[in-house]
Amino acid sequence: MSGFGNNKSPWDNRAIQQMGGMNNFQHQGMSNMNQAMQSISYPTPRGNQGGGGGGGGGGYGNMMHQQGGMSGQSMMNQQHQGNQNNRVFTGTVTKLHDNFGFVDDDVFFQTSVVKGQIPRVGDRVLTEAIFNANMPFKWNATRITPLPGPGGNLMGTGGNSQPISRGFGDMTGGRDRNRDRQRAMRSPRRDDKRRDDRDRSSRKRSRSKSKSRTSRSPPRRRARHQPRYHVSVPKVSLNFPNSNVMELKKRYSSLYIPSDFFKANHVWNEAFPLYSPFRTRYRSAFHVMDREQVDPLVFNRLQYDPPDADYTYVAKVMLLAAPDLEELYEKTCHLIEKDSEDKDPREGLVHPSRALKFLVGLKGKSETMAIGGPWSPSQDGADPQNDPSVLIKTAIRTCGAMTGIDLSSCTNWTKFVEIHYRRQATSSKPARTETVVIFLPDVWSIMPTKVDYDATCAKYAQKCEMKIEGKCVKPQESDGNEADTSTAEEEEEGDTAVEKGDPTHWKELDPKTMKVNELKGELEARGQSSKGLKSQLQARLQKIIQSEQDAEEKKDDEQEPTEAEAEEKKDDEESEEVKEMDDKTKEKIKSSYKTPSTPCLFVHPDTKVKSGKFDCRVESLSVLLDYRSDDNKEGTFELSMFAELFNEMMMRDNAFKIYKAVVNAPDKEIKEKKDKESDEGEQKETEEKANEEKNMITRNKELLLSCSYFDLSHIGYFEAKDLEDIFLTLEMELSRAEVKKLAAKLVGAKDQVNYRALVDVEVGAPEKGRRRSDGDGVETCHDSEGAFRLQGAERQLPRSKG
């Protein structure tokens, strides 16, 4: 033993107590030492199989042979020194997770240290562990080896087995080992039995399902994931005719309210009453041009802020950009005919507030505002309070000056909201009241036709080519007389005859300052066409003058060839440099002049308005509703307030459409419940089979759009309590009992109202209701269950039948 450098006796009682259970070893004698050495040494396959015919002691003999005749007592000294921080034992896996587990609820191990197949709970394993007091788990395994066989023994090639003990502290005989072996053998059997029972029952269920499916109906379509129920219900009354500071604070908690604001009149309630709602039927779109790169085709003569501008009245407009009705249905509604097994059509749908957009002004990077400006007595009229056309003229003038859009052809101007400010007295102005009026014109009525739009796009393409070539494309300023002359000539389309004369020398001509008749006369004198707009005549004459100038210079250059060659070389070098510079910006110019394929209104933001920081942008209603309290500008406040009122108007109109549909819907038949569960299952399968064979189509798309405004997930139903809350927001003075009775009219299972039954019908089914207009202009809706009559403020709405 001294050869191992250990002067301490292996039979020291203190060392034996630290080893854990060595007192038993002292009483058993030297005959048990070989078994102890077998249990603590790591049993490799080579060591266990080396003594094939050596009987039960072959493993120990091979180990002694590999160690070069090392004595048993010296091996005990080495194990005694390292046993305080190391353990090698056999144990049972008590807990197992995806990446880690526990042996005997004491030793933590990771699946990465397992050698061989991952063990299961209840399996016996050979564990090699180390002790670390600083770790969350004191004992951590460095190697886990599953033990083969039901008893967890290592089998030798000679057919004899040697049981492996838990360590020095577990050498108490065969009783504990037998108990562990029995426990390890029982738990897998119990688990296997449960697993077999589950497999057997699942096979029975699958076998029974397959029989019923093949015998009764064809294979059903793949189950589709149902979205979560998400319905947005307004929590306030939608009857909101006017507001003050306190009401706005309670209703819109995130809205910044200017210090001078004191009242607002929501006149949209008068313009769009409940029986005559706002409708989006026609398409309107805008395309904002780059204000730095693209110049308007026609010079803008309108003034935004004339010298007599009076901010007592300010007129602004909100220009709606919306798709046509069918496109709106496809973007926002779950149409039943669009269903397919490959893709859920609800994935690409958007809320109607994201499909409806508005053209708004932009100052700087984030300050949004409605487009418009102050009233001018000299240009708009003298009495805006009593003459409604005065503020309309103000809106046309200011909108044209800021965006280049001519709204004079709009036929319907709806006054949406009036916002009043009370300004305090200053050194230059007394105390006064200012009124901001926001209009909602029918901008879709001035949308260009396809032919006109293509002609406008061709002009922009021509301007783009001229700008790439380095020519001036800015519209030229002209006085009023010239503008009137050019307008008259454009209306006559060049039919006025112009007397021919001798052509004037090119040096005496300036097409920029010439009138239309002078341009036509010079073109006729040179044998060119004199038809077209003034800008076209100027470009045509400028091209002719340039050619005459080049021809005259060429004659002069023939007299001095040497100087001309030098100048040409310099010009060529300069032109090459210019071309290189143009190549860098050519793509940018082309992208700025790129026009959409579908007709739209072109917007040219004026670079002189709002100190040169004005721009335009098309924003959706959803974005306008996403305001913050730190947006502390009056323009942003007016825009946010308009967005809130427009959204409430849409909710009111859509809620009333749902109300009308529920009132006129037939009463739901109450079916008796079956007594036996088997009969219920057969009935359900029969109904599902019938639904699958039916070819359904969405007929009432208008009602579906109204339901989609509240049903954000397009799940297809409303809960009864949510439908009651939607009806209570209307200005119809309904009681809770009436609303509850009405909602219960179509309530099905789980207190749900399936609105798909009101909008979807089978292909080929006749229409149940029709609309007609009486002679006195009254619109009456006739249905199988009743009718309601709407005329002015008098409404006769039927109550739901009992």
Tab-separated table of N, CA, C and O in Angstrom, residues 274-343:
chain	number	residue	atom	x	y	z
A	274	LEU	N	-80.094	58.775	-39.961
A	274	LEU	CA	-80.094	57.320	-39.851
A	274	LEU	C	-80.782	56.662	-41.035
A	274	LEU	O	-80.377	55.567	-41.458
A	275	TYR	N	-81.778	57.291	-41.614
A	275	TYR	CA	-82.503	56.706	-42.740
A	275	TYR	C	-81.855	57.030	-44.088
A	275	TYR	O	-82.309	56.533	-45.115
A	276	SER	N	-80.818	57.858	-44.111
A	276	SER	CA	-80.103	58.178	-45.351
A	276	SER	C	-78.611	58.197	-45.050
A	276	SER	O	-77.993	59.264	-44.955
A	277	PRO	N	-77.990	57.036	-44.894
A	277	PRO	CA	-76.593	56.984	-44.443
A	277	PRO	C	-75.610	57.326	-45.557
A	277	PRO	O	-75.960	57.420	-46.735
A	278	PHE	N	-74.376	57.507	-45.136
A	278	PHE	CA	-73.281	57.744	-46.079
A	278	PHE	C	-72.931	56.428	-46.771
A	278	PHE	O	-72.837	55.380	-46.134
A	279	ARG	N	-72.717	56.476	-48.077
A	279	ARG	CA	-72.413	55.274	-48.852
A	279	ARG	C	-71.156	55.497	-49.682
A	279	ARG	O	-70.961	56.575	-50.243
A	280	THR	N	-70.329	54.490	-49.739
A	280	THR	CA	-69.141	54.495	-50.599
A	280	THR	C	-69.420	53.561	-51.772
A	280	THR	O	-69.375	52.338	-51.633
A	281	ARG	N	-69.705	54.145	-52.905
A	281	ARG	CA	-70.095	53.336	-54.070
A	281	ARG	C	-69.069	53.383	-55.195
A	281	ARG	O	-68.930	52.420	-55.939
A	282	TYR	N	-68.375	54.492	-55.327
A	282	TYR	CA	-67.518	54.693	-56.488
A	282	TYR	C	-66.059	54.797	-56.046
A	282	TYR	O	-65.750	55.165	-54.908
A	283	ARG	N	-65.200	54.520	-56.972
A	283	ARG	CA	-63.773	54.508	-56.693
A	283	ARG	C	-63.189	55.912	-56.781
A	283	ARG	O	-63.582	56.713	-57.629
A	284	SER	N	-62.239	56.186	-55.907
A	284	SER	CA	-61.480	57.442	-55.955
A	284	SER	C	-60.081	57.150	-55.437
A	284	SER	O	-59.908	56.371	-54.485
A	285	ALA	N	-59.090	57.759	-56.081
A	285	ALA	CA	-57.699	57.496	-55.722
A	285	ALA	C	-56.865	58.732	-56.011
A	285	ALA	O	-57.243	59.594	-56.824
A	286	PHE	N	-55.719	58.804	-55.320
A	286	PHE	CA	-54.795	59.935	-55.481
A	286	PHE	C	-53.381	59.398	-55.653
A	286	PHE	O	-53.036	58.326	-55.129
A	287	HIS	N	-52.595	60.181	-56.389
A	287	HIS	CA	-51.173	59.871	-56.556
A	287	HIS	C	-50.388	61.158	-56.289
A	287	HIS	O	-50.515	62.142	-57.020
A	288	VAL	N	-49.603	61.141	-55.216
A	288	VAL	CA	-48.855	62.328	-54.804
A	288	VAL	C	-47.528	62.351	-55.543
A	288	VAL	O	-46.725	61.407	-55.442
A	289	MET	N	-47.293	63.396	-56.299
A	289	MET	CA	-46.053	63.571	-57.029
A	289	MET	C	-44.969	64.146	-56.119
A	289	MET	O	-45.259	64.835	-55.134
A	290	ASP	N	-43.733	63.896	-56.488
A	290	ASP	CA	-42.599	64.443	-55.750
A	290	ASP	C	-42.528	65.949	-55.993
A	290	ASP	O	-42.371	66.400	-57.134
A	291	ARG	N	-42.637	66.708	-54.934
A	291	ARG	CA	-42.699	68.164	-55.110
A	291	ARG	C	-41.367	68.756	-55.524
A	291	ARG	O	-41.328	69.876	-56.041
A	292	GLU	N	-40.259	68.032	-55.334
A	292	GLU	CA	-38.944	68.534	-55.723
A	292	GLU	C	-38.592	68.174	-57.164
A	292	GLU	O	-37.865	68.898	-57.827
A	293	GLN	N	-39.104	67.056	-57.651
A	293	GLN	CA	-38.714	66.563	-58.969
A	293	GLN	C	-39.742	66.865	-60.054
A	293	GLN	O	-39.370	67.136	-61.192
A	294	VAL	N	-41.035	66.815	-59.715
A	294	VAL	CA	-42.097	66.899	-60.724
A	294	VAL	C	-42.822	68.231	-60.577
A	294	VAL	O	-43.240	68.601	-59.475
A	295	ASP	N	-42.959	68.919	-61.675
A	295	ASP	CA	-43.703	70.175	-61.720
A	295	ASP	C	-45.067	69.926	-62.350
A	295	ASP	O	-45.218	69.041	-63.205
A	296	PRO	N	-46.086	70.686	-61.966
A	296	PRO	CA	-47.424	70.491	-62.554
A	296	PRO	C	-47.429	70.828	-64.038
A	296	PRO	O	-46.615	71.593	-64.535
A	297	LEU	N	-48.380	70.216	-64.732
A	297	LEU	CA	-48.475	70.455	-66.168
A	297	LEU	C	-48.968	71.856	-66.475
A	297	LEU	O	-48.571	72.468	-67.475
A	298	VAL	N	-49.832	72.389	-65.623
A	298	VAL	CA	-50.411	73.716	-65.819
A	298	VAL	C	-50.020	74.590	-64.641
A	298	VAL	O	-50.002	74.128	-63.485
A	299	PHE	N	-49.702	75.816	-64.930
A	299	PHE	CA	-49.293	76.732	-63.875
A	299	PHE	C	-50.467	76.995	-62.929
A	299	PHE	O	-51.600	77.242	-63.348
A	300	ASN	N	-50.187	76.947	-61.638
A	300	ASN	CA	-51.213	77.131	-60.606
A	300	ASN	C	-51.302	78.619	-60.260
A	300	ASN	O	-50.383	79.187	-59.674
A	301	ARG	N	-52.424	79.242	-60.621
A	301	ARG	CA	-52.604	80.670	-60.390
A	301	ARG	C	-53.347	80.975	-59.100
A	301	ARG	O	-53.549	82.125	-58.755
A	302	LEU	N	-53.786	79.934	-58.373
A	302	LEU	CA	-54.570	80.159	-57.156
A	302	LEU	C	-53.670	80.590	-56.011
A	302	LEU	O	-52.528	80.134	-55.892
A	303	GLN	N	-54.195	81.448	-55.164
A	303	GLN	CA	-53.456	81.968	-54.015
A	303	GLN	C	-53.985	81.328	-52.729
A	303	GLN	O	-55.195	81.317	-52.490
A	304	TYR	N	-53.079	80.841	-51.938
A	304	TYR	CA	-53.472	80.226	-50.671
A	304	TYR	C	-53.742	81.280	-49.596
A	304	TYR	O	-54.731	81.197	-48.870
A	305	ASP	N	-52.866	82.250	-49.512
A	305	ASP	CA	-52.963	83.259	-48.454
A	305	ASP	C	-52.939	84.645	-49.093
A	305	ASP	O	-51.904	85.330	-49.126
A	306	PRO	N	-54.075	85.121	-49.632
A	306	PRO	CA	-54.093	86.440	-50.271
A	306	PRO	C	-53.933	87.550	-49.234
A	306	PRO	O	-53.977	87.312	-48.019
A	307	PRO	N	-53.722	88.763	-49.675
A	307	PRO	CA	-53.501	89.863	-48.711
A	307	PRO	C	-54.665	90.094	-47.763
A	307	PRO	O	-54.458	90.509	-46.618
A	308	ASP	N	-55.915	89.850	-48.200
A	308	ASP	CA	-57.059	90.086	-47.330
A	308	ASP	C	-57.553	88.808	-46.639
A	308	ASP	O	-58.737	88.696	-46.293
A	309	ALA	N	-56.674	87.837	-46.466
A	309	ALA	CA	-57.072	86.584	-45.830
A	309	ALA	C	-57.558	86.831	-44.405
A	309	ALA	O	-56.925	87.563	-43.634
A	310	ASP	N	-58.700	86.242	-44.068
A	310	ASP	CA	-59.314	86.436	-42.760
A	310	ASP	C	-59.517	85.057	-42.129
A	310	ASP	O	-60.270	84.217	-42.649
A	311	TYR	N	-58.846	84.833	-40.985
A	311	TYR	CA	-58.925	83.531	-40.310
A	311	TYR	C	-60.148	83.419	-39.401
A	311	TYR	O	-60.249	82.457	-38.635
A	312	THR	N	-61.074	84.366	-39.518
A	312	THR	CA	-62.328	84.210	-38.788
A	312	THR	C	-63.069	82.963	-39.250
A	312	THR	O	-63.718	82.273	-38.455
A	313	TYR	N	-62.957	82.664	-40.539
A	313	TYR	CA	-63.513	81.444	-41.110
A	313	TYR	C	-62.415	80.724	-41.885
A	313	TYR	O	-61.719	81.341	-42.699
A	314	VAL	N	-62.302	79.446	-41.618
A	314	VAL	CA	-61.328	78.602	-42.308
A	314	VAL	C	-62.084	77.398	-42.868
A	314	VAL	O	-62.842	76.730	-42.138
A	315	ALA	N	-61.900	77.139	-44.147
A	315	ALA	CA	-62.568	76.015	-44.816
A	315	ALA	C	-61.530	74.954	-45.172
A	315	ALA	O	-60.489	75.266	-45.766
A	316	LYS	N	-61.810	73.706	-44.791
A	316	LYS	CA	-60.912	72.587	-45.075
A	316	LYS	C	-61.718	71.428	-45.658
A	316	LYS	O	-62.942	71.351	-45.476
A	317	VAL	N	-61.019	70.550	-46.337
A	317	VAL	CA	-61.673	69.418	-47.003
A	317	VAL	C	-60.963	68.130	-46.596
A	317	VAL	O	-59.765	68.118	-46.311
A	318	MET	N	-61.746	67.053	-46.579
A	318	MET	CA	-61.219	65.706	-46.405
A	318	MET	C	-61.596	64.914	-47.648
A	318	MET	O	-62.785	64.648	-47.891
A	319	LEU	N	-60.608	64.587	-48.446
A	319	LEU	CA	-60.826	63.919	-49.725
A	319	LEU	C	-60.682	62.414	-49.523
A	319	LEU	O	-59.621	61.923	-49.131
A	320	LEU	N	-61.762	61.689	-49.804
A	320	LEU	CA	-61.820	60.253	-49.568
A	320	LEU	C	-61.210	59.489	-50.733
A	320	LEU	O	-61.510	59.769	-51.900
A	321	ALA	N	-60.347	58.522	-50.413
A	321	ALA	CA	-59.786	57.599	-51.400
A	321	ALA	C	-60.254	56.199	-51.026
A	321	ALA	O	-59.822	55.639	-50.015
A	322	ALA	N	-61.157	55.649	-51.831
A	322	ALA	CA	-61.762	54.361	-51.505
A	322	ALA	C	-61.853	53.510	-52.763
A	322	ALA	O	-61.988	54.039	-53.877
A	323	PRO	N	-61.785	52.196	-52.625
A	323	PRO	CA	-61.994	51.329	-53.798
A	323	PRO	C	-63.465	51.278	-54.168
A	323	PRO	O	-64.332	51.751	-53.418
A	324	ASP	N	-63.756	50.705	-55.332
A	324	ASP	CA	-65.160	50.547	-55.684
A	324	ASP	C	-65.807	49.495	-54.787
A	324	ASP	O	-65.143	48.825	-53.996
A	325	LEU	N	-67.096	49.367	-54.896
A	325	LEU	CA	-67.846	48.574	-53.931
A	325	LEU	C	-67.450	47.103	-53.969
A	325	LEU	O	-67.257	46.470	-52.916
A	326	GLU	N	-67.301	46.526	-55.149
A	326	GLU	CA	-66.937	45.107	-55.239
A	326	GLU	C	-65.541	44.854	-54.703
A	326	GLU	O	-65.289	43.853	-54.021
A	327	GLU	N	-64.625	45.752	-55.000
A	327	GLU	CA	-63.268	45.604	-54.476
A	327	GLU	C	-63.250	45.770	-52.960
A	327	GLU	O	-62.478	45.095	-52.265
A	328	LEU	N	-64.100	46.634	-52.436
A	328	LEU	CA	-64.192	46.802	-50.986
A	328	LEU	C	-64.710	45.527	-50.330
A	328	LEU	O	-64.217	45.127	-49.259
A	329	TYR	N	-65.682	44.874	-50.950
A	329	TYR	CA	-66.179	43.614	-50.411
A	329	TYR	C	-65.081	42.550	-50.387
A	329	TYR	O	-64.941	41.801	-49.413
A	330	GLU	N	-64.314	42.460	-51.454
A	330	GLU	CA	-63.273	41.436	-51.527
A	330	GLU	C	-62.147	41.684	-50.525
A	330	GLU	O	-61.549	40.743	-50.013
A	331	LYS	N	-61.865	42.950	-50.236
A	331	LYS	CA	-60.779	43.258	-49.309
A	331	LYS	C	-61.160	43.075	-47.849
A	331	LYS	O	-60.296	42.762	-47.021
A	332	THR	N	-62.440	43.274	-47.523
A	332	THR	CA	-62.840	43.359	-46.121
A	332	THR	C	-63.787	42.256	-45.675
A	332	THR	O	-63.968	42.082	-44.466
A	333	CYS	N	-64.393	41.503	-46.585
A	333	CYS	CA	-65.430	40.533	-46.214
A	333	CYS	C	-64.992	39.118	-46.548
A	333	CYS	O	-64.294	38.888	-47.549
A	334	HIS	N	-65.433	38.196	-45.721
A	334	HIS	CA	-65.187	36.771	-45.947
A	334	HIS	C	-66.312	36.224	-46.800
A	334	HIS	O	-67.361	35.807	-46.305
A	335	LEU	N	-66.117	36.222	-48.104
A	335	LEU	CA	-67.110	35.720	-49.043
A	335	LEU	C	-67.052	34.204	-49.071
A	335	LEU	O	-65.985	33.610	-49.239
A	336	ILE	N	-68.197	33.573	-48.927
A	336	ILE	CA	-68.242	32.119	-48.794
A	336	ILE	C	-67.810	31.431	-50.077
A	336	ILE	O	-67.266	30.315	-50.051
A	337	GLU	N	-68.006	32.077	-51.234
A	337	GLU	CA	-67.609	31.440	-52.488
A	337	GLU	C	-66.100	31.455	-52.695
A	337	GLU	O	-65.595	30.769	-53.582
A	338	LYS	N	-65.369	32.209	-51.864
A	338	LYS	CA	-63.910	32.249	-51.968
A	338	LYS	C	-63.239	31.164	-51.143
A	338	LYS	O	-62.011	31.063	-51.151
A	339	ASP	N	-64.009	30.354	-50.429
A	339	ASP	CA	-63.418	29.316	-49.580
A	339	ASP	C	-62.717	28.266	-50.438
A	339	ASP	O	-63.170	27.920	-51.533
A	340	SER	N	-61.620	27.770	-49.926
A	340	SER	CA	-60.869	26.694	-50.567
A	340	SER	C	-60.184	25.868	-49.495
A	340	SER	O	-59.966	26.331	-48.376
A	341	GLU	N	-59.857	24.637	-49.833
A	341	GLU	CA	-59.212	23.751	-48.874
A	341	GLU	C	-57.749	24.098	-48.669
A	341	GLU	O	-57.162	23.747	-47.645
A	342	ASP	N	-57.137	24.773	-49.622
A	342	ASP	CA	-55.701	25.059	-49.529
A	342	ASP	C	-55.401	26.258	-48.654
A	342	ASP	O	-54.436	26.254	-47.886
A	343	LYS	N	-56.235	27.289	-48.723
A	343	LYS	CA	-55.916	28.529	-48.033
A	343	LYS	C	-57.176	29.106	-47.416
A	343	LYS	O	-58.252	29.059	-48.011
